[in-house]
PDB file of C-alpha atoms in Angstrom:
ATOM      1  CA  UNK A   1      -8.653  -0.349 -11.551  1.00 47.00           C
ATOM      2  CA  UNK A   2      -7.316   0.172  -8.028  1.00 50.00           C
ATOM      3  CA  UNK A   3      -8.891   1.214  -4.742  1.00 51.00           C
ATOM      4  CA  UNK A   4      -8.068   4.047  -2.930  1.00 49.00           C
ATOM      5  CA  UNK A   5      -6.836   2.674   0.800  1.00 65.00           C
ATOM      6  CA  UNK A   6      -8.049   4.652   2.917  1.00 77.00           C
ATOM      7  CA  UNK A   7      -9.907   8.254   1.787  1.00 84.00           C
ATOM      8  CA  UNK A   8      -9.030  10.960   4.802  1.00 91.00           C
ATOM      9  CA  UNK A   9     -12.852  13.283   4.443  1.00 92.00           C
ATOM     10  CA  UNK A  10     -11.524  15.895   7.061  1.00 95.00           C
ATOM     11  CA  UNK A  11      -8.383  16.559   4.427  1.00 95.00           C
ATOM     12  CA  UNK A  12     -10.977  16.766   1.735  1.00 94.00           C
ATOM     13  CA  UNK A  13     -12.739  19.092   3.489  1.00 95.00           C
ATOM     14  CA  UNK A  14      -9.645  21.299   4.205  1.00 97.00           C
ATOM     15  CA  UNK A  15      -8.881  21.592   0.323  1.00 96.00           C
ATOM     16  CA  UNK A  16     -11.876  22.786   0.143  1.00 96.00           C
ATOM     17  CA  UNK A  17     -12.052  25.412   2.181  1.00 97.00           C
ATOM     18  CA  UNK A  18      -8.647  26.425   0.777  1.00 98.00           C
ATOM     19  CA  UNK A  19      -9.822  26.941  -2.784  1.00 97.00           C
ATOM     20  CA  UNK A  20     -12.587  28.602  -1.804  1.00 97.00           C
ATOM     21  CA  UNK A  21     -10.189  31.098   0.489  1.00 97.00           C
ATOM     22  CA  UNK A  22      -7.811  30.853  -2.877  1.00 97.00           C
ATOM     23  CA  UNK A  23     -11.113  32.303  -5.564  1.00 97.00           C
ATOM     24  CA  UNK A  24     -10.286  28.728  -7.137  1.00 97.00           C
ATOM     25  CA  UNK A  25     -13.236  26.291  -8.038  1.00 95.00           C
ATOM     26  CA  UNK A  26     -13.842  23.178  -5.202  1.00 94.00           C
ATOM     27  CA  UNK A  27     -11.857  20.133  -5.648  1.00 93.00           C
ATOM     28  CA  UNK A  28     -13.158  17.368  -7.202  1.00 88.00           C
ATOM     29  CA  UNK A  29     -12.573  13.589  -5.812  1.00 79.00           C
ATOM     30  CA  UNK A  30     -13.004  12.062  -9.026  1.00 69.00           C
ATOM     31  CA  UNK A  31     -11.093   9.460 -10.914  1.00 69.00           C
ATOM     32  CA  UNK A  32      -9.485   7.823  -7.816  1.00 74.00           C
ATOM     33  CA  UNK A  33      -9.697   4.503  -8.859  1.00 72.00           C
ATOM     34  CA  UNK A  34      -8.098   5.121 -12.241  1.00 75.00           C
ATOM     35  CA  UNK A  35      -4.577   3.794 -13.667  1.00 85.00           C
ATOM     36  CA  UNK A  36      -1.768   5.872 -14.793  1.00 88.00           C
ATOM     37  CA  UNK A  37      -1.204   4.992 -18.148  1.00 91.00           C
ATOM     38  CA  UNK A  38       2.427   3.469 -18.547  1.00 91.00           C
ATOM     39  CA  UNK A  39       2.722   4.296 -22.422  1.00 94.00           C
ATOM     40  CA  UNK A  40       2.133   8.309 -21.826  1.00 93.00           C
ATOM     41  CA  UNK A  41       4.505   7.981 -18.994  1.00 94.00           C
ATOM     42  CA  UNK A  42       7.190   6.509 -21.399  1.00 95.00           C
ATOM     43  CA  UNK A  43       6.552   9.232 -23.143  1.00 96.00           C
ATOM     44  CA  UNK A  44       6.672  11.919 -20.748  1.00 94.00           C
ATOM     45  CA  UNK A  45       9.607  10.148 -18.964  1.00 95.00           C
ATOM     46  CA  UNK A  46      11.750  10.329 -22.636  1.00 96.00           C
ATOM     47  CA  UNK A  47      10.614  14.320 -22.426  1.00 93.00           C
ATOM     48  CA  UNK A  48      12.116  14.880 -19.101  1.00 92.00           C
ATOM     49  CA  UNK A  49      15.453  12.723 -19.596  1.00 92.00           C
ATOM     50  CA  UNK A  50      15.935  15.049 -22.559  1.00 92.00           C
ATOM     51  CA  UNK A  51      14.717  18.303 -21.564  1.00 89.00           C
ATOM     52  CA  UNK A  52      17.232  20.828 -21.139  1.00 85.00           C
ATOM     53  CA  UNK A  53      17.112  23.067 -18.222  1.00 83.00           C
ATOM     54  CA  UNK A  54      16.686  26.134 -18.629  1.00 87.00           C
ATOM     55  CA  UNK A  55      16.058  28.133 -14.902  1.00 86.00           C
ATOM     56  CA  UNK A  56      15.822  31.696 -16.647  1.00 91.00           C
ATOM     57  CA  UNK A  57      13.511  31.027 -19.345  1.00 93.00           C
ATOM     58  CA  UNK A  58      10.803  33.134 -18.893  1.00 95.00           C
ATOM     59  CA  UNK A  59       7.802  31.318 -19.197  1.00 95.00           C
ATOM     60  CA  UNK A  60       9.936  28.713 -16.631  1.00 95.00           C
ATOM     61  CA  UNK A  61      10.779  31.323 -13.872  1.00 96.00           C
ATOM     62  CA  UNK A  62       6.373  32.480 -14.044  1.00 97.00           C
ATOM     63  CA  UNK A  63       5.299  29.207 -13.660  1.00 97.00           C
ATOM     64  CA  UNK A  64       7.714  28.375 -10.495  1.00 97.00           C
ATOM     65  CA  UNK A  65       7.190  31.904  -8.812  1.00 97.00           C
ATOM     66  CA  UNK A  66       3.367  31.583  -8.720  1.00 98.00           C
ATOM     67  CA  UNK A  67       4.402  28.133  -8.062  1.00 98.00           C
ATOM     68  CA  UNK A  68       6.271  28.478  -4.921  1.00 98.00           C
ATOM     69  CA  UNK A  69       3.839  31.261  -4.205  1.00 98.00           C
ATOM     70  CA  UNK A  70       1.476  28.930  -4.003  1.00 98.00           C
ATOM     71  CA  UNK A  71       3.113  26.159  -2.329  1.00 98.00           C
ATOM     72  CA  UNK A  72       3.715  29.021   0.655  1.00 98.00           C
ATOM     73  CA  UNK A  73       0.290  29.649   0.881  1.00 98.00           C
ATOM     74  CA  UNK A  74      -0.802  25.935   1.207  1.00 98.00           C
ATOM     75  CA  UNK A  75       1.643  25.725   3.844  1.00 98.00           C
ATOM     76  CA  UNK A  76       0.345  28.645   6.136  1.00 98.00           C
ATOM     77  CA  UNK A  77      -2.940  27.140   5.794  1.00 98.00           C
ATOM     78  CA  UNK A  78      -1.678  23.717   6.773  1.00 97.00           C
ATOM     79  CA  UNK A  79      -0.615  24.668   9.947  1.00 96.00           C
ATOM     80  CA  UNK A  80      -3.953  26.539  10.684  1.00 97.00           C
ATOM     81  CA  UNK A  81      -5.701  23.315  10.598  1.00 96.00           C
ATOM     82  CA  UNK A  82      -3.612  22.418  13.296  1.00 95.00           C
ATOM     83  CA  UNK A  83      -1.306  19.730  11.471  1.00 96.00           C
ATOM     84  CA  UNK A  84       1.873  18.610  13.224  1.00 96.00           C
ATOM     85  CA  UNK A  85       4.594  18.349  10.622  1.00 97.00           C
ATOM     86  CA  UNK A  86       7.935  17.011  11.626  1.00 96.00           C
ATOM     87  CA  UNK A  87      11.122  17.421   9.121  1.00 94.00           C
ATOM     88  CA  UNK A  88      13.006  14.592   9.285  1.00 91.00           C
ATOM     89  CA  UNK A  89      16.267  13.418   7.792  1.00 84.00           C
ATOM     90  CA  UNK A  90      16.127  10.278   6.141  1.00 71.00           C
ATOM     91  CA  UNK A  91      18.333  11.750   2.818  1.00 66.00           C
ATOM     92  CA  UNK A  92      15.362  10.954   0.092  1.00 61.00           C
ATOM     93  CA  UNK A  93      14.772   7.444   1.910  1.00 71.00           C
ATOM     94  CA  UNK A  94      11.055   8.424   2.735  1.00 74.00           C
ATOM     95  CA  UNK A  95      10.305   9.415   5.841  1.00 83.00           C
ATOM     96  CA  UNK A  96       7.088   6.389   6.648  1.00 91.00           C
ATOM     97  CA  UNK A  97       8.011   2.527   5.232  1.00 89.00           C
ATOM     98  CA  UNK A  98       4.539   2.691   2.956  1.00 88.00           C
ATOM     99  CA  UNK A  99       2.012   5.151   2.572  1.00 89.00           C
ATOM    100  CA  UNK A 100      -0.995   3.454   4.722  1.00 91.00           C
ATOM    101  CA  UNK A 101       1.337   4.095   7.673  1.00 93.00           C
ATOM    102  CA  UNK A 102       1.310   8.235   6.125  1.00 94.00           C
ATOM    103  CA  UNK A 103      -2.014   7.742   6.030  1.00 94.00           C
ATOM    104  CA  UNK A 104      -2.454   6.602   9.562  1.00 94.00           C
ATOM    105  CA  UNK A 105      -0.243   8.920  11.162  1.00 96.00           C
ATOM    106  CA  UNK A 106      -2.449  11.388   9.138  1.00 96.00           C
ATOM    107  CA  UNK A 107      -5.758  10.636   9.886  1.00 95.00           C
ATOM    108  CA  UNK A 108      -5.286   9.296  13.584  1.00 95.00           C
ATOM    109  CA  UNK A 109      -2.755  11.674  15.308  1.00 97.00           C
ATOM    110  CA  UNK A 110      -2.786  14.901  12.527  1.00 96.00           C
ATOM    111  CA  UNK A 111       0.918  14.027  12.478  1.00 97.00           C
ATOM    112  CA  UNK A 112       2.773  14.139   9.355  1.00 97.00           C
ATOM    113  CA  UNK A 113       6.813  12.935   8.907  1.00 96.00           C
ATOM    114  CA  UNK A 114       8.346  14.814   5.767  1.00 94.00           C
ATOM    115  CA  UNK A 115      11.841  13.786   4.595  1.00 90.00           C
ATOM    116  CA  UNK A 116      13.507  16.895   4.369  1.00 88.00           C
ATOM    117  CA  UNK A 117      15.750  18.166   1.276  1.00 85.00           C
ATOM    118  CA  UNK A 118      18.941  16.919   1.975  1.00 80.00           C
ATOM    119  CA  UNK A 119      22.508  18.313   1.415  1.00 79.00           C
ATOM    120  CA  UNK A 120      23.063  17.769  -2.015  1.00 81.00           C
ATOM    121  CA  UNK A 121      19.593  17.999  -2.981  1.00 85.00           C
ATOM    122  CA  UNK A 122      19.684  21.653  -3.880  1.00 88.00           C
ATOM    123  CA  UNK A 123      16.815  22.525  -6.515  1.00 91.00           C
ATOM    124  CA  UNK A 124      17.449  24.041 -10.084  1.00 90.00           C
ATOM    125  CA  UNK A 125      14.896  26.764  -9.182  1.00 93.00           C
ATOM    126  CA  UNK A 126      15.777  29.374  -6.814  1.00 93.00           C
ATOM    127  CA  UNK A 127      12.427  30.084  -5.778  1.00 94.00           C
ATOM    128  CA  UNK A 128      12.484  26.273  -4.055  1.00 96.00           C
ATOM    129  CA  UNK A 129      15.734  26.975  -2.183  1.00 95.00           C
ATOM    130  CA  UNK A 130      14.089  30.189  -0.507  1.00 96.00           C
ATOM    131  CA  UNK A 131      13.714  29.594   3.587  1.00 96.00           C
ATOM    132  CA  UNK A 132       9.858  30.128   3.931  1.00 96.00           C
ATOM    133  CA  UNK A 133       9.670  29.237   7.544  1.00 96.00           C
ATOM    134  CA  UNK A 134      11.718  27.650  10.243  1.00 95.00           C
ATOM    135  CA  UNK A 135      11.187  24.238  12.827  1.00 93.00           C
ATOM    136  CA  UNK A 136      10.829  24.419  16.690  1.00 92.00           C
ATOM    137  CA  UNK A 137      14.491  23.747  17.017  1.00 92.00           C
ATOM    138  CA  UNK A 138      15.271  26.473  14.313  1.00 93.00           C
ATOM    139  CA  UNK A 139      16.020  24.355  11.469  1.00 92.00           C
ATOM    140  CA  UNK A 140      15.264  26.131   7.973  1.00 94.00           C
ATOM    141  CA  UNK A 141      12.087  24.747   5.788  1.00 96.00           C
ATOM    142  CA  UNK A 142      12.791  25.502   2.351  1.00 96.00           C
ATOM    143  CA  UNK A 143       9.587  25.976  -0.139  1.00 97.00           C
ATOM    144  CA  UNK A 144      10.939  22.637  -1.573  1.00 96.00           C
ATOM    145  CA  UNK A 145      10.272  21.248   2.087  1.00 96.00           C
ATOM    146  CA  UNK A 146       7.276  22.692   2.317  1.00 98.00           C
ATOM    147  CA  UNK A 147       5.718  21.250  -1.011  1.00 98.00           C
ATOM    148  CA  UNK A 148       6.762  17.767   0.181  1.00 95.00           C
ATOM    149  CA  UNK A 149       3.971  18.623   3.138  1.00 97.00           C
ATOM    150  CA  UNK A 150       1.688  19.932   1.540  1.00 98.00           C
ATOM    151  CA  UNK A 151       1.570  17.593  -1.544  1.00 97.00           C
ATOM    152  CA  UNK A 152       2.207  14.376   0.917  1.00 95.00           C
ATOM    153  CA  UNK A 153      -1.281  15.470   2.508  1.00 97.00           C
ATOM    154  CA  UNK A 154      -3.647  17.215  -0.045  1.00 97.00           C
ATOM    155  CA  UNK A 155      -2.326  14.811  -2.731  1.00 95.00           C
ATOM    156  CA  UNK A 156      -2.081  11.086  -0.855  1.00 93.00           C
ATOM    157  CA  UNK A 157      -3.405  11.778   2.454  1.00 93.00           C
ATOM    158  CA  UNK A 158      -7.148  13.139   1.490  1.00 92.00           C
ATOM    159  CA  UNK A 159      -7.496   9.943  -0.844  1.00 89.00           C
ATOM    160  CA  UNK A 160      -5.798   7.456   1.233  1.00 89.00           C
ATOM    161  CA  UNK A 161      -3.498   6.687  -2.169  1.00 88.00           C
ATOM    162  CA  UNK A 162      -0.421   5.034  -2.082  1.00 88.00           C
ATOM    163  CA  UNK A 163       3.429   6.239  -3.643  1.00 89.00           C
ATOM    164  CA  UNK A 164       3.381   3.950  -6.771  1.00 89.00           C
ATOM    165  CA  UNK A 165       2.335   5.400 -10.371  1.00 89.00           C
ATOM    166  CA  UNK A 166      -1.373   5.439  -9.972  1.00 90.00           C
ATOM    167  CA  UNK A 167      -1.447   6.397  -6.448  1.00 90.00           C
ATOM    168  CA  UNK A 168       1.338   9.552  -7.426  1.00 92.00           C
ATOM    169  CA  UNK A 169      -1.031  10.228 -10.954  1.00 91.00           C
ATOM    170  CA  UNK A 170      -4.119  10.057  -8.502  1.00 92.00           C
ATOM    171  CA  UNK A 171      -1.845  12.810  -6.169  1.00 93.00           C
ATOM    172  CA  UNK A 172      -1.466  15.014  -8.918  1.00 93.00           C
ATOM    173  CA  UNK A 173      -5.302  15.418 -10.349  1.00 92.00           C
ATOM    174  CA  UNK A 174      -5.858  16.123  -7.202  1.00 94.00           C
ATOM    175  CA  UNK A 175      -3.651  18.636  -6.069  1.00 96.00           C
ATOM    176  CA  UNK A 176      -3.031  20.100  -8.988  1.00 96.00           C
ATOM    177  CA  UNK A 177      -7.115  21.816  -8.487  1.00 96.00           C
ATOM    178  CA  UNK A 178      -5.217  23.850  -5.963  1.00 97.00           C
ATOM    179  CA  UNK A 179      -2.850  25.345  -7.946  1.00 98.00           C
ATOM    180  CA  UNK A 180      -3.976  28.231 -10.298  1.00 98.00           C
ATOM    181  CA  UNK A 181      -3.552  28.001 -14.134  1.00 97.00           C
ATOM    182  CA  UNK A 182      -0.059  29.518 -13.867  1.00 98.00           C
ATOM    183  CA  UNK A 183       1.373  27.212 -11.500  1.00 98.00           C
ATOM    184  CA  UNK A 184       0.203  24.160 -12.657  1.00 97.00           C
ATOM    185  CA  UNK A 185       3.122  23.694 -15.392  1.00 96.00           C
ATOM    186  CA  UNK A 186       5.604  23.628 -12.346  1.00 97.00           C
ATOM    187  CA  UNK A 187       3.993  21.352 -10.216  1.00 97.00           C
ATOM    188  CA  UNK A 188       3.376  18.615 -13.464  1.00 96.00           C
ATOM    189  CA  UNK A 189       7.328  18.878 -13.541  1.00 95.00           C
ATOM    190  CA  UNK A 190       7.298  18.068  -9.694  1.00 95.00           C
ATOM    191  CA  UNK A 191       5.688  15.437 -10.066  1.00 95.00           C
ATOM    192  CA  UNK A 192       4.357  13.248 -13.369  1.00 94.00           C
ATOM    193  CA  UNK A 193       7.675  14.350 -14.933  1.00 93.00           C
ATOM    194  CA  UNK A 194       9.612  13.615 -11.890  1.00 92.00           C
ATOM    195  CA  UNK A 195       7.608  10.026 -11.172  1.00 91.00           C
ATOM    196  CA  UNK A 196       7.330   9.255 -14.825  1.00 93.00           C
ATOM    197  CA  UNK A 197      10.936   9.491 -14.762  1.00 92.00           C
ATOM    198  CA  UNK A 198      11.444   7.102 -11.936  1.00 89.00           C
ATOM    199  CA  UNK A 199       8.969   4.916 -12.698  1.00 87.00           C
TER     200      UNK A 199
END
């Protein structure tokens, strides 16, 4: 088993209020001490590497537009709760050295760093490309951008979990309970396919 770092309450409390503002059931903190298992990985992994894409297949472009809906929505709340999110350009290099120092920034200033998508980086899905807001110097925030927030704080930051396999597997059960039934399929791809994969 491994232990979560350093749990964040306040970002607990925040998902909370946002599924109940969402009509979705209240997050659950369970499991956080649990390891990904490496042979389902494998398996997913070998799915992914062999998956053909495929961005106009139907049941594909419903599950990334309530998707990216969502992702939207979790962002405007995010910046109600008074979060200070800086896009930063470190081209997929991560934008802290480890996540306790996410964490940190997080839970002592209400700061977050996100490494922005880069040039290059362009997603498959449309939907992710889409400019959904805009920094204080005017730079576009893509939805893609904006799930990197989002997930970065609901997913790691509110159970203090780090960016190997179990502390991304521990991310997703927990973010994924503020995503509706429809969106979920996307967000698995975004991230156990996409960590299996690297991992």
């Amino acid at each position: 088993p491994i232990e979560a770092q350093q749990p964040t309450p306040f970002v607990s409390d925040q998902a909370k209020a946002y599924a109940k503002e969402q009509g979705l059931p209240s997050p659950r903190t369970t499991n956080l001490q649990a390891t990904a298992n490496p042979v389902r990985g494998r398996v997913i992994a070998d799915f992914y590497d062999k998956a053909v894409s495929d961005p106009n297949d139907p049941a594909v472009v419903r599950s990334y537009n309530a998707f990216a809906n969502e992702v939207i929505d979790q962002w405007e709340f995010l910046k109600k709760q008074g979060v200070n999110v800086e896009f930063i350009d470190r081209q997929g290099q991560g934008a802290y050295p480890d996540a306790q120092a996410m964490i940190q920034d997080v839970q002592q200033n209400h700061h977050l760093f996100v490494d922005r998508t880069g040039p290059g980086e362009e997603h498959l899905m449309p939907e992710m490309n889409a400019v959904v807001d805009h920094t204080p110097d005017g730079q576009d925030i893509t939805t893609n951008d904006a799930f990197r927030a989002v997930h970065d704080y609901f997913g790691h930051a509110a159970a203090g979990n780090t960016f190997d396999r179990n502390g991304e597997d521990i991310a997703w059960r927990l973010h994924r309970q503020m995503f509706s039934k429809a969106a979920q399929p996307a967000l698995f791809t975004e991230t156990v396919g996409q960590n299996s994969y690297l991992n």
